[in-house]
mmCIF file of C-alpha atoms in Angstrom:
data_model
loop_
_atom_site.group_PDB
_atom_site.id
_atom_site.type_symbol
_atom_site.label_atom_id
_atom_site.label_comp_id
_atom_site.label_asym_id
_atom_site.label_seq_id
_atom_site.Cartn_x
_atom_site.Cartn_y
_atom_site.Cartn_z
ATOM 1 C CA ALA A 58 108.486 85.574 114.730
ATOM 2 C CA GLN A 59 109.172 88.342 112.297
ATOM 3 C CA SER A 60 109.827 91.941 113.150
ATOM 4 C CA VAL A 61 110.752 95.179 111.420
ATOM 5 C CA THR A 62 112.628 98.124 112.847
ATOM 6 C CA GLN A 63 112.570 101.491 111.153
ATOM 7 C CA LEU A 64 115.212 103.841 112.487
ATOM 8 C CA GLY A 65 113.916 107.369 112.925
ATOM 9 C CA SER A 66 110.252 108.193 113.294
ATOM 10 C CA HIS A 67 110.873 111.430 111.391
ATOM 11 C CA VAL A 68 113.402 112.254 108.671
ATOM 12 C CA SER A 69 113.809 115.767 107.289
ATOM 13 C CA VAL A 70 115.481 116.559 103.976
ATOM 14 C CA SER A 71 115.674 119.515 101.648
ATOM 15 C CA GLU A 72 114.177 119.378 98.196
ATOM 16 C CA GLY A 73 116.766 117.873 95.863
ATOM 17 C CA ALA A 74 118.660 116.082 98.625
ATOM 18 C CA LEU A 75 119.185 112.348 98.992
ATOM 19 C CA VAL A 76 116.456 110.429 100.777
ATOM 20 C CA LEU A 77 117.525 107.505 102.975
ATOM 21 C CA LEU A 78 114.972 105.660 105.095
ATOM 22 C CA ARG A 79 116.309 102.775 107.143
ATOM 23 C CA CYS A 80 114.712 99.390 107.678
ATOM 24 C CA ASN A 81 116.082 96.341 109.458
ATOM 25 C CA TYR A 82 114.210 93.077 109.711
ATOM 26 C CA SER A 83 114.257 89.874 111.679
ATOM 27 C CA SER A 84 112.995 86.678 110.133
ATOM 28 C CA SER A 85 113.633 82.982 110.637
ATOM 29 C CA VAL A 86 113.178 82.264 106.935
ATOM 30 C CA PRO A 87 114.234 84.160 103.806
ATOM 31 C CA PRO A 88 111.739 86.981 103.819
ATOM 32 C CA TYR A 89 109.807 88.957 101.311
ATOM 33 C CA LEU A 90 110.214 92.678 101.975
ATOM 34 C CA PHE A 91 108.099 95.657 101.001
ATOM 35 C CA TRP A 92 108.056 99.425 101.223
ATOM 36 C CA TYR A 93 104.710 101.198 101.318
ATOM 37 C CA VAL A 94 103.880 104.913 101.321
ATOM 38 C CA GLN A 95 100.880 106.499 102.991
ATOM 39 C CA TYR A 96 99.592 109.994 102.306
ATOM 40 C CA PRO A 97 97.284 111.673 104.854
ATOM 41 C CA ASN A 98 93.887 110.000 105.176
ATOM 42 C CA GLN A 99 94.785 107.463 102.519
ATOM 43 C CA GLY A 100 95.553 103.771 102.388
ATOM 44 C CA LEU A 101 98.949 102.244 101.679
ATOM 45 C CA GLN A 102 100.516 102.292 98.237
ATOM 46 C CA LEU A 103 103.230 99.820 97.331
ATOM 47 C CA LEU A 104 106.530 101.468 96.356
ATOM 48 C CA LEU A 105 108.576 98.333 95.764
ATOM 49 C CA LYS A 106 109.058 94.741 96.829
ATOM 50 C CA TYR A 107 111.858 92.219 97.234
ATOM 51 C CA THR A 108 110.891 88.595 96.573
ATOM 52 C CA SER A 109 114.282 86.830 96.424
ATOM 53 C CA ALA A 110 115.201 87.880 92.905
ATOM 54 C CA ALA A 111 117.526 90.847 92.330
ATOM 55 C CA THR A 112 118.818 92.379 95.552
ATOM 56 C CA LEU A 113 118.567 95.924 94.170
ATOM 57 C CA VAL A 114 114.927 96.682 93.635
ATOM 58 C CA LYS A 115 113.603 99.659 91.718
ATOM 59 C CA GLY A 116 110.170 101.005 92.501
ATOM 60 C CA ILE A 117 107.836 103.774 91.541
ATOM 61 C CA ASN A 118 108.539 107.513 91.788
ATOM 62 C CA GLY A 119 112.303 107.029 91.580
ATOM 63 C CA PHE A 120 112.672 105.016 94.776
ATOM 64 C CA GLU A 121 114.876 101.971 95.125
ATOM 65 C CA ALA A 122 115.967 99.643 97.913
ATOM 66 C CA GLU A 123 118.761 97.152 98.378
ATOM 67 C CA PHE A 124 118.358 93.861 100.209
ATOM 68 C CA LYS A 125 121.460 93.082 102.296
ATOM 69 C CA LYS A 126 121.168 89.707 103.965
ATOM 70 C CA SER A 127 124.378 90.094 105.976
ATOM 71 C CA GLU A 128 123.060 93.303 107.510
ATOM 72 C CA THR A 129 119.388 92.184 107.593
ATOM 73 C CA SER A 130 118.566 95.524 106.029
ATOM 74 C CA PHE A 131 116.320 96.857 103.286
ATOM 75 C CA HIS A 132 116.928 100.609 103.215
ATOM 76 C CA LEU A 133 114.911 102.851 100.904
ATOM 77 C CA THR A 134 116.647 105.554 98.886
ATOM 78 C CA LYS A 135 115.873 108.241 96.344
ATOM 79 C CA PRO A 136 118.601 110.412 94.808
ATOM 80 C CA SER A 137 116.644 113.667 94.813
ATOM 81 C CA ALA A 138 113.685 114.462 97.047
ATOM 82 C CA HIS A 139 110.595 116.223 95.750
ATOM 83 C CA MET A 140 108.023 118.079 97.811
ATOM 84 C CA SER A 141 105.477 115.476 96.741
ATOM 85 C CA ASP A 142 107.517 112.766 98.515
ATOM 86 C CA ALA A 143 106.433 114.102 101.911
ATOM 87 C CA ALA A 144 104.460 111.233 103.433
ATOM 88 C CA GLU A 145 104.792 108.347 105.867
ATOM 89 C CA TYR A 146 106.759 105.329 104.746
ATOM 90 C CA PHE A 147 106.366 101.806 106.062
ATOM 91 C CA CYS A 148 108.679 98.845 105.712
ATOM 92 C CA ALA A 149 107.026 95.419 105.931
ATOM 93 C CA VAL A 150 108.078 91.780 105.953
ATOM 94 C CA SER A 151 106.233 88.561 105.173
ATOM 95 C CA ASP A 152 106.989 84.880 104.843
ATOM 96 C CA PRO A 153 106.976 83.638 101.262
ATOM 97 C CA GLY A 154 103.601 82.128 100.464
ATOM 98 C CA TYR A 155 101.815 84.042 103.183
ATOM 99 C CA SER A 156 99.826 87.239 102.771
ATOM 100 C CA THR A 157 100.274 88.488 106.305
ATOM 101 C CA LEU A 158 102.485 91.556 106.628
ATOM 102 C CA THR A 159 104.409 92.667 109.684
ATOM 103 C CA PHE A 160 105.002 96.398 109.564
ATOM 104 C CA GLY A 161 107.541 98.715 111.071
ATOM 105 C CA LYS A 162 106.374 101.754 113.030
ATOM 106 C CA GLY A 163 106.785 104.010 110.036
ATOM 107 C CA THR A 164 108.978 106.976 109.156
ATOM 108 C CA MET A 165 107.512 110.373 108.384
ATOM 109 C CA LEU A 166 109.470 112.053 105.599
ATOM 110 C CA LEU A 167 109.441 115.836 105.701
ATOM 111 C CA VAL A 168 110.680 117.741 102.646
ATOM 112 C CA SER A 169 111.515 121.423 102.924
ATOM 113 C CA PRO A 170 111.942 123.824 99.996
ATOM 114 C CA LYS B 242 90.430 97.415 87.186
ATOM 115 C CA ALA B 243 88.764 98.835 90.277
ATOM 116 C CA GLY B 244 90.848 98.947 93.444
ATOM 117 C CA VAL B 245 89.984 97.785 96.923
ATOM 118 C CA THR B 246 86.833 99.518 98.126
ATOM 119 C CA GLN B 247 86.096 100.061 101.786
ATOM 120 C CA THR B 248 82.842 101.394 103.145
ATOM 121 C CA PRO B 249 82.089 103.575 104.918
ATOM 122 C CA ARG B 250 85.080 105.936 104.864
ATOM 123 C CA TYR B 251 84.223 107.537 108.183
ATOM 124 C CA LEU B 252 82.193 106.300 111.126
ATOM 125 C CA ILE B 253 81.406 107.634 114.573
ATOM 126 C CA LYS B 254 80.098 105.241 117.190
ATOM 127 C CA THR B 255 79.401 105.312 120.907
ATOM 128 C CA ARG B 256 81.110 103.108 123.476
ATOM 129 C CA GLY B 257 79.330 99.804 123.875
ATOM 130 C CA GLN B 258 77.892 99.787 120.377
ATOM 131 C CA GLN B 259 78.943 97.424 117.629
ATOM 132 C CA VAL B 260 80.110 98.237 114.123
ATOM 133 C CA THR B 261 80.475 96.438 110.802
ATOM 134 C CA LEU B 262 82.980 97.504 108.173
ATOM 135 C CA SER B 263 82.927 96.304 104.594
ATOM 136 C CA CYS B 264 85.654 95.561 102.068
ATOM 137 C CA SER B 265 85.344 94.677 98.388
ATOM 138 C CA PRO B 266 88.630 93.282 97.063
ATOM 139 C CA ILE B 267 90.056 93.679 93.592
ATOM 140 C CA SER B 268 88.246 91.419 91.164
ATOM 141 C CA GLY B 269 89.863 87.991 91.121
ATOM 142 C CA HIS B 270 91.650 88.379 94.445
ATOM 143 C CA ARG B 271 90.726 85.662 96.899
ATOM 144 C CA SER B 272 92.705 86.716 99.947
ATOM 145 C CA VAL B 273 91.517 89.578 102.122
ATOM 146 C CA SER B 274 93.367 90.845 105.188
ATOM 147 C CA TRP B 275 92.427 93.447 107.768
ATOM 148 C CA TYR B 276 94.760 95.761 109.667
ATOM 149 C CA GLN B 277 94.236 98.268 112.438
ATOM 150 C CA GLN B 278 96.290 101.460 112.377
ATOM 151 C CA THR B 279 96.643 103.664 115.444
ATOM 152 C CA PRO B 280 99.204 106.355 116.328
ATOM 153 C CA GLY B 281 100.396 104.377 119.329
ATOM 154 C CA GLN B 282 100.528 100.814 118.018
ATOM 155 C CA GLY B 283 101.061 101.446 114.321
ATOM 156 C CA LEU B 284 99.802 98.899 111.818
ATOM 157 C CA GLN B 285 98.664 95.654 113.377
ATOM 158 C CA PHE B 286 97.334 92.577 111.618
ATOM 159 C CA LEU B 287 93.802 91.564 112.567
ATOM 160 C CA PHE B 288 92.957 88.567 110.399
ATOM 161 C CA GLU B 289 93.110 87.096 106.923
ATOM 162 C CA TYR B 290 90.452 85.301 104.942
ATOM 163 C CA PHE B 291 90.881 83.069 101.957
ATOM 164 C CA SER B 292 88.025 81.305 100.197
ATOM 165 C CA GLU B 293 85.602 82.160 103.012
ATOM 166 C CA THR B 294 87.884 80.677 105.676
ATOM 167 C CA GLN B 295 89.881 82.541 108.281
ATOM 168 C CA ARG B 296 93.386 81.215 107.907
ATOM 169 C CA ASN B 297 95.342 83.586 110.077
ATOM 170 C CA LYS B 298 94.497 85.743 113.071
ATOM 171 C CA GLY B 299 96.354 88.456 114.925
ATOM 172 C CA ASN B 300 96.469 89.110 118.639
ATOM 173 C CA PHE B 301 93.153 90.878 119.140
ATOM 174 C CA PRO B 302 90.314 90.113 121.562
ATOM 175 C CA GLY B 303 87.293 88.108 120.491
ATOM 176 C CA ARG B 304 85.283 91.319 120.114
ATOM 177 C CA PHE B 305 86.942 91.592 116.718
ATOM 178 C CA SER B 306 85.579 89.180 114.159
ATOM 179 C CA GLY B 307 85.219 88.908 110.448
ATOM 180 C CA ARG B 308 83.911 86.874 107.606
ATOM 181 C CA GLN B 309 84.290 86.467 103.884
ATOM 182 C CA PHE B 310 81.582 85.774 101.379
ATOM 183 C CA SER B 311 81.640 83.596 98.289
ATOM 184 C CA ASN B 312 82.328 86.635 96.083
ATOM 185 C CA SER B 313 85.430 87.372 98.256
ATOM 186 C CA ARG B 314 83.888 90.469 99.803
ATOM 187 C CA SER B 315 84.692 90.684 103.471
ATOM 188 C CA GLU B 316 83.257 92.287 106.565
ATOM 189 C CA MET B 317 84.745 92.850 109.952
ATOM 190 C CA ASN B 318 82.734 93.405 113.088
ATOM 191 C CA VAL B 319 83.699 94.945 116.381
ATOM 192 C CA SER B 320 81.315 94.440 119.284
ATOM 193 C CA THR B 321 81.115 96.346 122.559
ATOM 194 C CA LEU B 322 83.209 99.206 121.244
ATOM 195 C CA GLU B 323 85.832 100.794 123.464
ATOM 196 C CA LEU B 324 87.501 104.187 123.123
ATOM 197 C CA GLY B 325 90.731 102.393 122.234
ATOM 198 C CA ASP B 326 89.117 100.895 119.150
ATOM 199 C CA SER B 327 89.289 104.298 117.475
ATOM 200 C CA ALA B 328 91.557 103.716 114.516
ATOM 201 C CA LEU B 329 91.939 103.551 110.782
ATOM 202 C CA TYR B 330 90.927 100.068 109.650
ATOM 203 C CA LEU B 331 92.595 98.995 106.438
ATOM 204 C CA CYS B 332 91.610 96.155 104.190
ATOM 205 C CA ALA B 333 94.045 94.595 101.744
ATOM 206 C CA SER B 334 93.459 92.097 98.981
ATOM 207 C CA SER B 335 96.019 89.813 97.445
ATOM 208 C CA PRO B 336 96.038 87.502 94.448
ATOM 209 C CA THR B 337 97.776 84.841 96.530
ATOM 210 C CA LEU B 338 96.321 81.567 95.359
ATOM 211 C CA ASP B 339 97.293 79.283 98.193
ATOM 212 C CA ARG B 340 100.022 78.697 100.702
ATOM 213 C CA GLY B 341 103.223 77.642 99.056
ATOM 214 C CA VAL B 342 102.667 79.874 96.075
ATOM 215 C CA ARG B 343 105.011 82.806 95.814
ATOM 216 C CA ASN B 344 103.527 85.716 97.660
ATOM 217 C CA THR B 345 102.691 88.914 95.868
ATOM 218 C CA GLU B 346 101.978 92.322 97.208
ATOM 219 C CA ALA B 347 98.857 93.313 99.088
ATOM 220 C CA PHE B 348 96.718 96.077 97.617
ATOM 221 C CA PHE B 349 95.188 98.358 100.221
ATOM 222 C CA GLY B 350 91.938 100.241 100.318
ATOM 223 C CA GLN B 351 91.665 103.801 101.603
ATOM 224 C CA GLY B 352 90.462 102.593 104.969
ATOM 225 C CA THR B 353 87.583 103.263 107.298
ATOM 226 C CA ARG B 354 88.229 105.852 109.998
ATOM 227 C CA LEU B 355 86.349 104.704 113.108
ATOM 228 C CA THR B 356 85.930 107.124 115.981
ATOM 229 C CA VAL B 357 84.477 105.832 119.248
ATOM 230 C CA VAL B 358 83.088 108.479 121.596
#
């Protein structure tokens, strides 16, 4: 069975500071990994995905994530936070070839001026 | 290209009633999945349909059911509503062609907010 653990239900940063959201996964097969963002009363928007190609994945809005098999991690980073980045972020895992996603509990990113 | 469309956006129902939610996937997408999102349990997979067949199901009671039509549109139904069914129900479509094909991302609709009173 697959699982995802997101460390920290809330992360607070100042505008312009580094954003680091942590995600660790458990999977019996090489996984596909995803980061989604959710704004209030909205659906999920894909930020980036890892599908066994390059381990450093660049996404939209300046976000990137690095797949580290030895650490079973897929942390999300952004060099400089903007106020508009305030939202909830979800890490998800799936088996290759399957559409079903297993999500972490989410991390709420708070950005202060 | 139009995104995933879910209707209605908001719904209020009474305990014991039943409800049907609708999802129109992105044109050409054949896989439709449903998720329930609650503050306590987070995002949980309900079921997935591909070519009108349910091919995967999450751990939910039989009161939760769904179907997919030949045009890939999908509906989910919840019977005998309980207060705990209050949630945001999200539909996602994927261009996944078949098992064994490299998976691609799921595209989510804005969800239907169901409130059971």
